[in-house]
Amino acid sequence: MFRTIIAGIGKYVPENIVTNSDLQKYMDTSDEWIQERTGIKERRYADRTSETTTTMGVEAARIAIERAGTTPQDIDFIIFATLSPDYYFPGCGVLTQRALKMKEIGALDVRNQCSGFVYALSVGDQYIRSGMYKNILVIGSDKHSFGLDFSTRGRNVSVIFGDGAGAVVLQPAEDDTRGILSTHLHCDGESAELLAMYNPGTHANHWLDQQLADFDNAEIGEMFMSHAMIDKAQNFPFMDGPSVFKKAVVKIPETVMEALDTNSLRPSDIDMLIPHQANLRISQFVQQKLGLGDDQVYNNIQRYGNTTSASIPIALCEAWEQGKVKERDLVCLASFGSGFTWGSALLRW
Ligand code: UT7
């Protein structure tokens, strides 16, 4: 069995910076509220006409591929994590294959929201370990700005999210002292509707009973996305923020400890923890619970907001570019998000 190394890493964030004050033009919010509750000062929004989830992912991928000393033609599998695909189908993986003029390789799309990158990394790790593939491109990319409710009704969600992408190239390690040590994935589907975008969707189920009345009045073609659904803002993400927060501050430390225990290591052994960037207060809770110092945790939510599947690879890329992640460092990635899903990956860089 081979261990898997991250041979190259890249990130892409759009040029357009949107400050908290900019958002005040659309909704009743304030810089003070957003910074105090989330730590966010600004986020990036993709260009409306030229940038998509795929184009951002491709830009991050180009950098990762070059840094890995490879070319797009060397890649033999793509894993693309996103909650905001360019199309309902097909997924962003095949669009990446086309954009980078890659061989007719396999492309897999992962739908695990904020945990998407950790899930995708875990899948890629298994393929490398088994010897099936030698160069896997893993991308996390999300374009939130196209689909947020910018009225006051949606302010608890809309101020948090930003656009961006991160990518890595996975390869087999030359020796087994470096690379991904273990990955750990979890979900709790009981909470699926607490952080979700309900429509467009094919559901017609128990929890939306009240909506059946709308279906009765809808034309057949409208059932997938009716005017009533739009009136109820069901085409925008919904989040029960406090419930998500409470679960995240329990599950993230739990899955970090799970990764450490599996490898007979302790929190003090961590050189850098890269938590999913959902809320600076969540990261601070996690840091405190694990007894980590400021130099053991990397946060950049202040500048990018929550970029869901892109948040961990963007933060990891920045930490590496700044020399805060060095060869042989013990790095832990930990995520929590919609599903609920959560997970961790422990690696020797
Ligand atoms: O990445 C996926 C995982 N996501 C997360 O981990 C997010 C977890 N949750 C959170 O980060 C926090 O719950 C939020 C940042 C979303 C919200 O912060 P909170 O401290 O939990 O606020 P809240 O939702 O309990 O709302 C408190 C008050 C409410 O007003 P009232 O009812 O007390 O008068 C909200 O209407 O804050 C109000 N509020 C706002 N005020 C100004 C909510 N959003 C805003 C806003 N600006 N943007």
Short mmCIF file of C-alpha atoms in Angstrom, two decimals, residues 84-299:
data_model
loop_
_atom_site.label_atom_id
_atom_site.label_comp_id
_atom_site.label_asym_id
_atom_site.label_seq_id
_atom_site.Cartn_x
_atom_site.Cartn_y
_atom_site.Cartn_z
CA SER A 84 -23.04 25.02 -6.35
CA PRO A 85 -22.46 23.18 -9.64
CA ASP A 86 -22.58 25.07 -12.95
CA TYR A 87 -25.45 22.81 -14.06
CA TYR A 88 -27.95 20.70 -12.13
CA PHE A 89 -26.30 17.98 -14.22
CA PRO A 90 -23.72 17.07 -15.51
CA GLY A 91 -21.28 17.83 -12.73
CA CYS A 92 -18.26 20.13 -12.62
CA GLY A 93 -15.83 17.19 -12.92
CA VAL A 94 -16.56 16.63 -16.60
CA LEU A 95 -16.48 20.38 -17.27
CA THR A 96 -13.02 20.45 -15.70
CA GLN A 97 -11.88 17.57 -17.92
CA ARG A 98 -13.05 19.57 -20.95
CA ALA A 99 -11.58 22.89 -19.81
CA LEU A 100 -8.13 21.41 -19.11
CA LYS A 101 -8.20 19.26 -22.29
CA MET A 102 -7.49 16.17 -20.24
CA LYS A 103 -7.56 12.57 -21.39
CA GLU A 104 -10.87 10.65 -21.28
CA ILE A 105 -10.41 9.92 -17.59
CA GLY A 106 -13.02 9.39 -14.88
CA ALA A 107 -14.59 12.36 -13.09
CA LEU A 108 -16.50 12.09 -9.84
CA ASP A 109 -18.59 14.84 -8.24
CA VAL A 110 -18.91 14.95 -4.46
CA ARG A 111 -22.00 16.50 -2.80
CA ASN A 112 -20.98 16.95 0.81
CA GLN A 113 -21.04 20.72 1.13
CA CYS A 114 -18.61 22.10 3.75
CA SER A 115 -17.17 18.60 4.24
CA GLY A 116 -16.85 18.08 0.50
CA PHE A 117 -13.10 18.55 0.33
CA VAL A 118 -12.34 16.17 3.21
CA TYR A 119 -14.68 13.57 1.68
CA ALA A 120 -13.08 14.05 -1.77
CA LEU A 121 -9.59 13.79 -0.28
CA SER A 122 -10.55 10.58 1.48
CA VAL A 123 -11.85 9.03 -1.76
CA GLY A 124 -8.71 10.08 -3.64
CA ASP A 125 -6.54 8.66 -0.86
CA GLN A 126 -8.14 5.23 -1.26
CA TYR A 127 -7.51 5.18 -5.03
CA ILE A 128 -3.85 6.14 -4.56
CA ARG A 129 -3.32 3.64 -1.74
CA SER A 130 -4.80 0.83 -3.78
CA GLY A 131 -2.48 1.67 -6.68
CA MET A 132 -5.37 2.32 -9.05
CA TYR A 133 -4.36 5.92 -9.94
CA LYS A 134 -1.08 7.87 -9.79
CA ASN A 135 -2.21 11.48 -10.24
CA ILE A 136 -5.58 12.53 -8.87
CA LEU A 137 -6.89 16.08 -9.11
CA VAL A 138 -9.11 17.01 -6.15
CA ILE A 139 -10.98 20.32 -6.34
CA GLY A 140 -13.22 22.15 -3.87
CA SER A 141 -14.99 25.13 -5.45
CA ASP A 142 -18.12 27.11 -4.68
CA LYS A 143 -19.84 30.14 -6.15
CA HIS A 144 -22.38 31.28 -3.58
CA SER A 145 -22.93 34.82 -4.78
CA PHE A 146 -25.24 33.72 -7.61
CA GLY A 147 -27.86 32.29 -5.26
CA LEU A 148 -28.08 34.12 -1.95
CA ASP A 149 -31.06 36.02 -0.60
CA PHE A 150 -29.69 39.56 -0.35
CA SER A 151 -32.83 40.90 1.33
CA THR A 152 -32.96 41.25 5.13
CA ARG A 153 -34.91 37.95 5.18
CA GLY A 154 -31.74 36.06 4.21
CA ARG A 155 -29.15 38.05 6.17
CA ASN A 156 -28.19 35.30 8.64
CA VAL A 157 -26.97 33.20 5.70
CA SER A 158 -25.96 35.69 3.03
CA VAL A 159 -23.38 37.65 5.01
CA ILE A 160 -21.41 34.48 5.72
CA PHE A 161 -20.72 33.01 2.32
CA GLY A 162 -18.09 33.86 -0.28
CA ASP A 163 -16.78 32.44 -3.55
CA GLY A 164 -13.49 30.67 -4.24
CA ALA A 165 -11.70 27.45 -5.10
CA GLY A 166 -8.83 25.27 -3.95
CA ALA A 167 -7.23 22.23 -5.55
CA VAL A 168 -4.62 19.57 -4.84
CA VAL A 169 -2.88 16.88 -6.84
CA LEU A 170 -2.54 13.57 -5.02
CA GLN A 171 0.29 11.17 -5.78
CA PRO A 172 1.79 8.05 -4.18
CA ALA A 173 4.53 8.90 -1.65
CA GLU A 174 8.06 7.68 -2.29
CA ASP A 175 8.25 6.40 1.27
CA ASP A 176 5.63 5.73 3.91
CA THR A 177 6.83 8.32 6.44
CA ARG A 178 4.97 11.16 4.68
CA GLY A 179 1.44 11.64 3.40
CA ILE A 180 -2.12 11.11 4.54
CA LEU A 181 -2.09 9.07 7.75
CA SER A 182 -5.85 8.58 8.03
CA THR A 183 -9.22 10.11 7.12
CA HIS A 184 -12.47 9.96 9.09
CA LEU A 185 -15.92 10.66 7.65
CA HIS A 186 -19.31 11.04 9.39
CA CYS A 187 -22.88 12.18 8.86
CA ASP A 188 -26.13 12.63 10.77
CA GLY A 189 -28.99 12.78 8.28
CA GLU A 190 -31.53 13.52 11.03
CA SER A 191 -30.45 17.14 10.70
CA ALA A 192 -30.55 17.29 6.90
CA GLU A 193 -33.08 20.13 6.71
CA LEU A 194 -31.35 22.40 9.26
CA LEU A 195 -28.84 23.61 6.68
CA ALA A 196 -30.14 23.05 3.18
CA MET A 197 -31.35 24.45 -0.08
CA TYR A 198 -34.66 22.66 -0.64
CA ASN A 199 -35.38 23.59 -4.24
CA PRO A 200 -35.01 22.82 -7.03
CA GLY A 201 -35.35 19.24 -5.80
CA THR A 202 -37.39 16.12 -6.41
CA HIS A 203 -38.73 15.82 -2.88
CA ALA A 204 -42.43 15.80 -2.07
CA ASN A 205 -42.13 14.44 1.39
CA HIS A 206 -43.11 14.51 5.01
CA TRP A 207 -41.33 17.64 6.14
CA LEU A 208 -42.79 19.85 3.41
CA ASP A 209 -46.39 18.67 3.79
CA GLN A 210 -47.67 22.20 3.67
CA GLN A 211 -46.18 22.52 0.25
CA LEU A 212 -48.36 19.77 -1.19
CA ALA A 213 -51.20 22.26 -1.35
CA ASP A 214 -49.02 24.34 -3.62
CA PHE A 215 -48.38 21.30 -5.80
CA ASP A 216 -52.14 20.82 -6.22
CA ASN A 217 -52.36 24.26 -7.73
CA ALA A 218 -49.20 24.01 -9.80
CA GLU A 219 -48.84 23.12 -13.42
CA ILE A 220 -46.92 19.85 -13.90
CA GLY A 221 -43.82 21.70 -15.16
CA GLU A 222 -43.90 23.98 -12.14
CA MET A 223 -43.64 21.23 -9.54
CA PHE A 224 -39.86 21.14 -9.69
CA MET A 225 -39.70 24.86 -8.94
CA SER A 226 -43.03 26.59 -8.37
CA HIS A 227 -43.76 30.26 -7.79
CA ALA A 228 -44.90 29.31 -4.27
CA MET A 229 -41.50 27.79 -3.53
CA ILE A 230 -39.83 31.00 -4.66
CA ASP A 231 -42.26 33.10 -2.57
CA LYS A 232 -41.20 31.01 0.46
CA ALA A 233 -37.51 31.60 -0.37
CA GLN A 234 -36.96 27.85 -0.82
CA ASN A 235 -34.67 28.53 -3.75
CA PHE A 236 -32.20 30.06 -1.28
CA PRO A 237 -30.09 28.28 1.35
CA PHE A 238 -31.78 27.91 4.73
CA MET A 239 -29.78 27.62 7.95
CA ASP A 240 -30.75 27.20 11.57
CA GLY A 241 -27.49 28.89 12.57
CA PRO A 242 -27.51 28.27 16.33
CA SER A 243 -28.22 24.51 15.89
CA VAL A 244 -25.42 24.19 13.36
CA PHE A 245 -23.06 26.13 15.64
CA LYS A 246 -23.80 23.94 18.68
CA LYS A 247 -23.17 20.72 16.79
CA ALA A 248 -20.06 22.00 15.00
CA VAL A 249 -18.23 22.90 18.23
CA VAL A 250 -18.75 19.33 19.46
CA LYS A 251 -18.14 17.35 16.29
CA ILE A 252 -15.02 19.16 15.00
CA PRO A 253 -12.92 18.54 18.16
CA GLU A 254 -14.33 14.99 18.30
CA THR A 255 -13.17 14.16 14.79
CA VAL A 256 -9.76 15.79 15.36
CA MET A 257 -9.31 13.60 18.45
CA GLU A 258 -10.47 10.58 16.45
CA ALA A 259 -7.71 11.24 13.90
CA LEU A 260 -5.08 11.77 16.61
CA ASP A 261 -6.14 8.68 18.61
CA THR A 262 -6.04 6.52 15.48
CA ASN A 263 -2.40 7.50 15.02
CA SER A 264 -1.46 7.49 18.73
CA LEU A 265 -0.85 11.24 18.68
CA ARG A 266 -1.94 14.15 20.90
CA PRO A 267 -3.17 17.71 20.21
CA SER A 268 0.28 19.03 21.16
CA ASP A 269 1.71 17.06 18.21
CA ILE A 270 -0.32 19.09 15.71
CA ASP A 271 1.76 21.64 13.82
CA MET A 272 -1.22 23.11 11.97
CA LEU A 273 -4.95 22.57 12.28
CA ILE A 274 -6.94 23.81 9.30
CA PRO A 275 -10.58 23.92 10.43
CA HIS A 276 -13.37 24.55 7.94
CA GLN A 277 -13.87 28.31 7.88
CA ALA A 278 -17.52 28.62 8.94
CA ASN A 279 -17.28 31.11 11.78
CA LEU A 280 -14.22 32.46 13.59
CA ARG A 281 -15.97 31.78 16.90
CA ILE A 282 -16.32 28.09 15.99
CA SER A 283 -12.58 27.90 15.23
CA GLN A 284 -11.80 29.61 18.54
CA PHE A 285 -14.03 27.16 20.47
CA VAL A 286 -12.29 24.24 18.75
CA GLN A 287 -8.84 25.69 19.49
CA GLN A 288 -9.74 26.18 23.13
CA LYS A 289 -11.27 22.72 23.51
CA LEU A 290 -8.17 21.06 22.06
CA GLY A 291 -5.79 23.31 24.02
CA LEU A 292 -4.01 24.51 20.88
CA GLY A 293 -1.89 27.67 20.62
CA ASP A 294 -2.55 30.46 18.11
CA ASP A 295 0.31 29.24 15.91
CA GLN A 296 -1.29 25.77 15.67
CA VAL A 297 -4.52 26.94 13.97
CA TYR A 298 -4.91 28.73 10.63
CA ASN A 299 -7.90 30.99 9.98
#
